[in-house]
């Protein structure tokens, strides 16, 4: 009986981990879909949505990278948008944003 209880507890633990992973994957996918809508849009359209960037960096290929920081539940979210010489968004990345 004790073994059954231990195995049941382990099963429930792994089930909850799978549920959490699915939720994280869903939120990540929604974030990528949202940010993907800015590809090929102008820098000014990006700034209308996100405001003034917290940081502007230069990429190796001489493009600019606009960085936006946000915090939720003391977790630092970072969004990066690469802007080409024609002021169009050509790439993005997101870390810890949910």
mmCIF file of N, CA and C in Angstrom:
data_model
loop_
_atom_site.group_PDB
_atom_site.id
_atom_site.type_symbol
_atom_site.label_atom_id
_atom_site.label_comp_id
_atom_site.label_asym_id
_atom_site.label_seq_id
_atom_site.Cartn_x
_atom_site.Cartn_y
_atom_site.Cartn_z
ATOM 1 N N UNK A 1 0.823 -1.194 0.000
ATOM 2 C CA UNK A 1 0.000 0.000 0.000
ATOM 3 C C UNK A 1 0.870 1.262 0.000
ATOM 4 N N UNK A 2 1.951 1.210 0.770
ATOM 5 C CA UNK A 2 2.845 2.372 0.843
ATOM 6 C C UNK A 2 3.480 2.651 -0.519
ATOM 7 N N UNK A 3 3.912 1.587 -1.203
ATOM 8 C CA UNK A 3 4.501 1.747 -2.534
ATOM 9 C C UNK A 3 3.505 2.377 -3.501
ATOM 10 N N UNK A 4 2.247 1.981 -3.394
ATOM 11 C CA UNK A 4 1.213 2.539 -4.249
ATOM 12 C C UNK A 4 1.075 4.042 -4.011
ATOM 13 N N UNK A 5 1.097 4.468 -2.769
ATOM 14 C CA UNK A 5 0.983 5.890 -2.436
ATOM 15 C C UNK A 5 2.186 6.675 -2.955
ATOM 16 N N UNK A 6 3.375 6.113 -2.820
ATOM 17 C CA UNK A 6 4.581 6.781 -3.302
ATOM 18 C C UNK A 6 4.536 6.904 -4.824
ATOM 19 N N UNK A 7 4.168 5.837 -5.503
ATOM 20 C CA UNK A 7 4.065 5.878 -6.963
ATOM 21 C C UNK A 7 2.980 6.854 -7.421
ATOM 22 N N UNK A 8 1.880 6.908 -6.710
ATOM 23 C CA UNK A 8 0.814 7.861 -7.050
ATOM 24 C C UNK A 8 1.295 9.295 -6.890
ATOM 25 N N UNK A 9 2.035 9.557 -5.814
ATOM 26 C CA UNK A 9 2.561 10.906 -5.587
ATOM 27 C C UNK A 9 3.545 11.292 -6.680
ATOM 28 N N UNK A 10 4.402 10.381 -7.070
ATOM 29 C CA UNK A 10 5.367 10.641 -8.138
ATOM 30 C C UNK A 10 4.645 10.893 -9.460
ATOM 31 N N UNK A 11 3.634 10.103 -9.730
ATOM 32 C CA UNK A 11 2.851 10.290 -10.963
ATOM 33 C C UNK A 11 2.201 11.672 -10.981
ATOM 34 N N UNK A 12 1.596 12.067 -9.895
ATOM 35 C CA UNK A 12 0.950 13.382 -9.820
ATOM 36 C C UNK A 12 1.968 14.508 -9.974
ATOM 37 N N UNK A 13 3.140 14.336 -9.403
ATOM 38 C CA UNK A 13 4.194 15.342 -9.528
ATOM 39 C C UNK A 13 4.585 15.537 -10.990
ATOM 40 N N UNK A 14 4.803 14.447 -11.707
ATOM 41 C CA UNK A 14 5.187 14.550 -13.116
ATOM 42 C C UNK A 14 4.047 15.084 -13.978
ATOM 43 N N UNK A 15 2.810 14.752 -13.634
ATOM 44 C CA UNK A 15 1.661 15.300 -14.354
ATOM 45 C C UNK A 15 1.617 16.810 -14.206
ATOM 46 N N UNK A 16 1.856 17.317 -13.005
ATOM 47 C CA UNK A 16 1.814 18.764 -12.786
ATOM 48 C C UNK A 16 2.962 19.450 -13.529
ATOM 49 N N UNK A 17 4.113 18.804 -13.600
ATOM 50 C CA UNK A 17 5.240 19.382 -14.349
ATOM 51 C C UNK A 17 4.889 19.494 -15.827
ATOM 52 N N UNK A 18 4.238 18.500 -16.374
ATOM 53 C CA UNK A 18 3.838 18.541 -17.780
ATOM 54 C C UNK A 18 2.832 19.661 -18.023
ATOM 55 N N UNK A 19 1.923 19.862 -17.067
ATOM 56 C CA UNK A 19 0.932 20.932 -17.192
ATOM 57 C C UNK A 19 1.618 22.284 -17.196
ATOM 58 N N UNK A 20 2.580 22.476 -16.311
ATOM 59 C CA UNK A 20 3.317 23.738 -16.242
ATOM 60 C C UNK A 20 4.096 23.960 -17.530
ATOM 61 N N UNK A 21 4.762 22.928 -18.030
ATOM 62 C CA UNK A 21 5.514 23.048 -19.282
ATOM 63 C C UNK A 21 4.602 23.424 -20.439
ATOM 64 N N UNK A 22 3.415 22.851 -20.495
ATOM 65 C CA UNK A 22 2.476 23.179 -21.566
ATOM 66 C C UNK A 22 2.051 24.637 -21.476
ATOM 67 N N UNK A 23 1.779 25.116 -20.275
ATOM 68 C CA UNK A 23 1.384 26.518 -20.107
ATOM 69 C C UNK A 23 2.506 27.457 -20.523
ATOM 70 N N UNK A 24 3.732 27.137 -20.138
ATOM 71 C CA UNK A 24 4.881 27.961 -20.519
ATOM 72 C C UNK A 24 5.050 27.960 -22.032
ATOM 73 N N UNK A 25 4.908 26.801 -22.657
ATOM 74 C CA UNK A 25 5.027 26.713 -24.119
ATOM 75 C C UNK A 25 3.944 27.534 -24.810
ATOM 76 N N UNK A 26 2.721 27.490 -24.280
ATOM 77 C CA UNK A 26 1.626 28.263 -24.867
ATOM 78 C C UNK A 26 1.889 29.766 -24.766
ATOM 79 N N UNK A 27 2.349 30.205 -23.613
ATOM 80 C CA UNK A 27 2.624 31.633 -23.412
ATOM 81 C C UNK A 27 3.781 32.075 -24.310
ATOM 82 N N UNK A 28 4.800 31.243 -24.430
ATOM 83 C CA UNK A 28 5.945 31.554 -25.287
ATOM 84 C C UNK A 28 5.504 31.672 -26.744
ATOM 85 N N UNK A 29 4.638 30.777 -27.175
ATOM 86 C CA UNK A 29 4.148 30.830 -28.551
ATOM 87 C C UNK A 29 3.352 32.110 -28.791
ATOM 88 N N UNK A 30 2.514 32.502 -27.846
ATOM 89 C CA UNK A 30 1.737 33.735 -27.993
ATOM 90 C C UNK A 30 2.654 34.952 -28.052
ATOM 91 N N UNK A 31 3.709 34.945 -27.238
ATOM 92 C CA UNK A 31 4.674 36.048 -27.234
ATOM 93 C C UNK A 31 5.362 36.146 -28.592
ATOM 94 N N UNK A 32 5.771 35.010 -29.150
ATOM 95 C CA UNK A 32 6.433 35.019 -30.454
ATOM 96 C C UNK A 32 5.480 35.470 -31.565
ATOM 97 N N UNK A 33 4.224 35.077 -31.485
ATOM 98 C CA UNK A 33 3.246 35.523 -32.478
ATOM 99 C C UNK A 33 3.051 37.035 -32.383
ATOM 100 N N UNK A 34 2.966 37.545 -31.165
ATOM 101 C CA UNK A 34 2.786 38.989 -30.968
ATOM 102 C C UNK A 34 3.975 39.770 -31.511
ATOM 103 N N UNK A 35 5.186 39.335 -31.164
ATOM 104 C CA UNK A 35 6.375 40.051 -31.615
ATOM 105 C C UNK A 35 6.610 39.861 -33.111
ATOM 106 N N UNK A 36 6.222 38.712 -33.636
ATOM 107 C CA UNK A 36 6.388 38.447 -35.065
ATOM 108 C C UNK A 36 5.594 39.394 -35.939
ATOM 109 N N UNK A 37 4.539 39.973 -35.401
ATOM 110 C CA UNK A 37 3.725 40.920 -36.164
ATOM 111 C C UNK A 37 4.486 42.204 -36.478
ATOM 112 N N UNK A 38 5.590 42.451 -35.770
ATOM 113 C CA UNK A 38 6.362 43.663 -35.994
ATOM 114 C C UNK A 38 7.432 43.495 -37.072
ATOM 115 N N UNK A 39 7.664 42.269 -37.526
ATOM 116 C CA UNK A 39 8.638 42.060 -38.593
ATOM 117 C C UNK A 39 8.222 42.837 -39.828
ATOM 118 N N UNK A 40 9.173 43.516 -40.428
ATOM 119 C CA UNK A 40 9.001 44.347 -41.624
ATOM 120 C C UNK A 40 8.206 45.631 -41.359
ATOM 121 N N UNK A 41 7.889 45.893 -40.094
ATOM 122 C CA UNK A 41 7.235 47.160 -39.741
ATOM 123 C C UNK A 41 8.320 48.185 -39.452
ATOM 124 N N UNK A 42 7.943 49.447 -39.392
ATOM 125 C CA UNK A 42 8.923 50.505 -39.158
ATOM 126 C C UNK A 42 9.242 50.633 -37.675
ATOM 127 N N UNK A 43 10.362 51.269 -37.415
ATOM 128 C CA UNK A 43 10.785 51.522 -36.041
ATOM 129 C C UNK A 43 9.744 52.364 -35.304
ATOM 130 N N UNK A 44 9.150 53.336 -36.003
ATOM 131 C CA UNK A 44 8.159 54.193 -35.350
ATOM 132 C C UNK A 44 6.913 53.396 -34.948
ATOM 133 N N UNK A 45 6.507 52.411 -35.743
ATOM 134 C CA UNK A 45 5.375 51.559 -35.369
ATOM 135 C C UNK A 45 5.693 50.732 -34.129
ATOM 136 N N UNK A 46 6.930 50.287 -34.040
ATOM 137 C CA UNK A 46 7.374 49.538 -32.869
ATOM 138 C C UNK A 46 7.338 50.425 -31.624
ATOM 139 N N UNK A 47 7.811 51.654 -31.774
ATOM 140 C CA UNK A 47 7.844 52.577 -30.642
ATOM 141 C C UNK A 47 6.447 53.003 -30.206
ATOM 142 N N UNK A 48 5.495 53.021 -31.113
ATOM 143 C CA UNK A 48 4.119 53.322 -30.734
ATOM 144 C C UNK A 48 3.602 52.259 -29.764
ATOM 145 N N UNK A 49 3.950 51.016 -30.023
ATOM 146 C CA UNK A 49 3.492 49.907 -29.178
ATOM 147 C C UNK A 49 4.279 49.800 -27.876
ATOM 148 N N UNK A 50 5.601 49.902 -27.947
ATOM 149 C CA UNK A 50 6.443 49.638 -26.783
ATOM 150 C C UNK A 50 7.022 50.898 -26.135
ATOM 151 N N UNK A 51 6.948 52.018 -26.808
ATOM 152 C CA UNK A 51 7.498 53.248 -26.258
ATOM 153 C C UNK A 51 8.992 53.372 -26.545
ATOM 154 N N UNK A 52 9.614 54.274 -25.814
ATOM 155 C CA UNK A 52 11.048 54.506 -25.974
ATOM 156 C C UNK A 52 11.819 53.299 -25.434
ATOM 157 N N UNK A 53 12.817 52.820 -26.195
ATOM 158 C CA UNK A 53 13.572 51.653 -25.722
ATOM 159 C C UNK A 53 14.413 51.993 -24.492
ATOM 160 N N UNK A 54 14.638 50.997 -23.665
ATOM 161 C CA UNK A 54 15.470 51.165 -22.482
ATOM 162 C C UNK A 54 16.948 51.213 -22.831
ATOM 163 N N UNK A 55 17.295 50.612 -23.974
ATOM 164 C CA UNK A 55 18.694 50.533 -24.379
ATOM 165 C C UNK A 55 18.748 50.399 -25.899
ATOM 166 N N UNK A 56 19.732 51.049 -26.514
ATOM 167 C CA UNK A 56 19.962 50.905 -27.956
ATOM 168 C C UNK A 56 21.397 50.423 -28.134
ATOM 169 N N UNK A 57 21.550 49.297 -28.825
ATOM 170 C CA UNK A 57 22.870 48.712 -29.062
ATOM 171 C C UNK A 57 23.147 48.653 -30.552
ATOM 172 N N UNK A 58 24.400 48.488 -30.899
ATOM 173 C CA UNK A 58 24.802 48.287 -32.296
ATOM 174 C C UNK A 58 25.136 46.818 -32.495
ATOM 175 N N UNK A 59 24.578 46.251 -33.547
ATOM 176 C CA UNK A 59 24.872 44.856 -33.878
ATOM 177 C C UNK A 59 26.149 44.804 -34.719
ATOM 178 N N UNK A 60 26.701 43.616 -34.889
ATOM 179 C CA UNK A 60 27.928 43.441 -35.671
ATOM 180 C C UNK A 60 27.740 43.837 -37.131
ATOM 181 N N UNK A 61 26.520 43.666 -37.636
ATOM 182 C CA UNK A 61 26.252 44.003 -39.036
ATOM 183 C C UNK A 61 25.793 45.453 -39.200
ATOM 184 N N UNK A 62 26.055 46.287 -38.210
ATOM 185 C CA UNK A 62 25.756 47.721 -38.192
ATOM 186 C C UNK A 62 24.267 48.034 -38.082
ATOM 187 N N UNK A 63 23.447 47.026 -37.824
ATOM 188 C CA UNK A 63 22.046 47.286 -37.511
ATOM 189 C C UNK A 63 21.958 47.736 -36.054
ATOM 190 N N UNK A 64 20.845 48.365 -35.720
ATOM 191 C CA UNK A 64 20.629 48.760 -34.331
ATOM 192 C C UNK A 64 19.721 47.738 -33.658
ATOM 193 N N UNK A 65 19.908 47.572 -32.353
ATOM 194 C CA UNK A 65 19.074 46.673 -31.573
ATOM 195 C C UNK A 65 18.414 47.495 -30.469
ATOM 196 N N UNK A 66 17.074 47.535 -30.498
ATOM 197 C CA UNK A 66 16.320 48.227 -29.458
ATOM 198 C C UNK A 66 15.956 47.206 -28.394
ATOM 199 N N UNK A 67 16.288 47.526 -27.143
ATOM 200 C CA UNK A 67 16.068 46.595 -26.042
ATOM 201 C C UNK A 67 15.046 47.201 -25.090
ATOM 202 N N UNK A 68 14.062 46.388 -24.734
ATOM 203 C CA UNK A 68 13.019 46.779 -23.795
ATOM 204 C C UNK A 68 13.048 45.833 -22.603
ATOM 205 N N UNK A 69 13.027 46.390 -21.402
ATOM 206 C CA UNK A 69 13.007 45.599 -20.177
ATOM 207 C C UNK A 69 11.661 45.764 -19.491
ATOM 208 N N UNK A 70 11.209 44.709 -18.846
ATOM 209 C CA UNK A 70 9.966 44.719 -18.087
ATOM 210 C C UNK A 70 10.141 43.726 -16.941
ATOM 211 N N UNK A 71 9.374 43.860 -15.893
ATOM 212 C CA UNK A 71 9.451 42.924 -14.771
ATOM 213 C C UNK A 71 8.058 42.486 -14.366
ATOM 214 N N UNK A 72 7.921 41.180 -14.170
ATOM 215 C CA UNK A 72 6.704 40.601 -13.628
ATOM 216 C C UNK A 72 7.116 39.601 -12.564
ATOM 217 N N UNK A 73 6.517 39.701 -11.418
ATOM 218 C CA UNK A 73 6.808 38.763 -10.333
ATOM 219 C C UNK A 73 8.304 38.677 -10.051
ATOM 220 N N UNK A 74 8.985 39.823 -10.136
ATOM 221 C CA UNK A 74 10.431 39.951 -9.905
ATOM 222 C C UNK A 74 11.267 39.166 -10.910
ATOM 223 N N UNK A 75 10.665 38.832 -12.061
ATOM 224 C CA UNK A 75 11.394 38.170 -13.143
ATOM 225 C C UNK A 75 11.606 39.208 -14.235
ATOM 226 N N UNK A 76 12.849 39.397 -14.643
ATOM 227 C CA UNK A 76 13.196 40.422 -15.625
ATOM 228 C C UNK A 76 12.959 39.893 -17.045
ATOM 229 N N UNK A 77 12.076 40.585 -17.750
ATOM 230 C CA UNK A 77 11.755 40.256 -19.136
ATOM 231 C C UNK A 77 12.587 41.155 -20.047
ATOM 232 N N UNK A 78 13.124 40.578 -21.102
ATOM 233 C CA UNK A 78 13.928 41.343 -22.060
ATOM 234 C C UNK A 78 13.457 41.037 -23.476
ATOM 235 N N UNK A 79 13.089 42.105 -24.197
ATOM 236 C CA UNK A 79 12.708 41.978 -25.610
ATOM 237 C C UNK A 79 13.689 42.776 -26.447
ATOM 238 N N UNK A 80 14.186 42.159 -27.528
ATOM 239 C CA UNK A 80 15.154 42.798 -28.411
ATOM 240 C C UNK A 80 14.606 42.806 -29.831
ATOM 241 N N UNK A 81 14.713 43.961 -30.485
ATOM 242 C CA UNK A 81 14.285 44.099 -31.866
ATOM 243 C C UNK A 81 15.449 44.636 -32.680
ATOM 244 N N UNK A 82 15.776 43.949 -33.773
ATOM 245 C CA UNK A 82 16.848 44.396 -34.652
ATOM 246 C C UNK A 82 16.258 45.261 -35.756
ATOM 247 N N UNK A 83 16.843 46.454 -35.924
ATOM 248 C CA UNK A 83 16.366 47.434 -36.893
ATOM 249 C C UNK A 83 17.447 47.620 -37.957
ATOM 250 N N UNK A 84 17.076 47.469 -39.243
ATOM 251 C CA UNK A 84 18.073 47.633 -40.308
ATOM 252 C C UNK A 84 18.238 49.107 -40.680
ATOM 253 N N UNK A 85 19.061 49.374 -41.672
ATOM 254 C CA UNK A 85 19.357 50.753 -42.084
ATOM 255 C C UNK A 85 18.137 51.463 -42.671
ATOM 256 N N UNK A 86 17.156 50.709 -43.109
ATOM 257 C CA UNK A 86 15.931 51.297 -43.673
ATOM 258 C C UNK A 86 14.864 51.509 -42.585
ATOM 259 N N UNK A 87 15.266 51.376 -41.307
ATOM 260 C CA UNK A 87 14.381 51.533 -40.145
ATOM 261 C C UNK A 87 13.233 50.528 -40.121
ATOM 262 N N UNK A 88 13.515 49.319 -40.576
ATOM 263 C CA UNK A 88 12.529 48.239 -40.544
ATOM 264 C C UNK A 88 12.986 47.177 -39.540
ATOM 265 N N UNK A 89 12.033 46.552 -38.868
ATOM 266 C CA UNK A 89 12.328 45.474 -37.930
ATOM 267 C C UNK A 89 12.649 44.221 -38.744
ATOM 268 N N UNK A 90 13.842 43.663 -38.511
ATOM 269 C CA UNK A 90 14.256 42.480 -39.268
ATOM 270 C C UNK A 90 14.440 41.254 -38.367
ATOM 271 N N UNK A 91 14.323 41.434 -37.054
ATOM 272 C CA UNK A 91 14.469 40.312 -36.143
ATOM 273 C C UNK A 91 14.065 40.699 -34.745
ATOM 274 N N UNK A 92 13.800 39.678 -33.931
ATOM 275 C CA UNK A 92 13.432 39.920 -32.548
ATOM 276 C C UNK A 92 13.821 38.725 -31.706
ATOM 277 N N UNK A 93 13.900 38.945 -30.404
ATOM 278 C CA UNK A 93 14.069 37.851 -29.449
ATOM 279 C C UNK A 93 13.414 38.269 -28.151
ATOM 280 N N UNK A 94 13.041 37.275 -27.368
ATOM 281 C CA UNK A 94 12.347 37.520 -26.117
ATOM 282 C C UNK A 94 12.876 36.539 -25.088
ATOM 283 N N UNK A 95 13.144 37.035 -23.888
ATOM 284 C CA UNK A 95 13.658 36.170 -22.832
ATOM 285 C C UNK A 95 12.891 36.440 -21.541
ATOM 286 N N UNK A 96 12.351 35.402 -20.948
ATOM 287 C CA UNK A 96 11.629 35.460 -19.660
ATOM 288 C C UNK A 96 10.375 36.319 -19.705
ATOM 289 N N UNK A 97 9.742 36.430 -20.860
ATOM 290 C CA UNK A 97 8.533 37.255 -20.982
ATOM 291 C C UNK A 97 7.314 36.346 -21.036
ATOM 292 N N UNK A 98 6.482 36.445 -20.027
ATOM 293 C CA UNK A 98 5.232 35.669 -19.993
ATOM 294 C C UNK A 98 4.196 36.391 -19.185
#
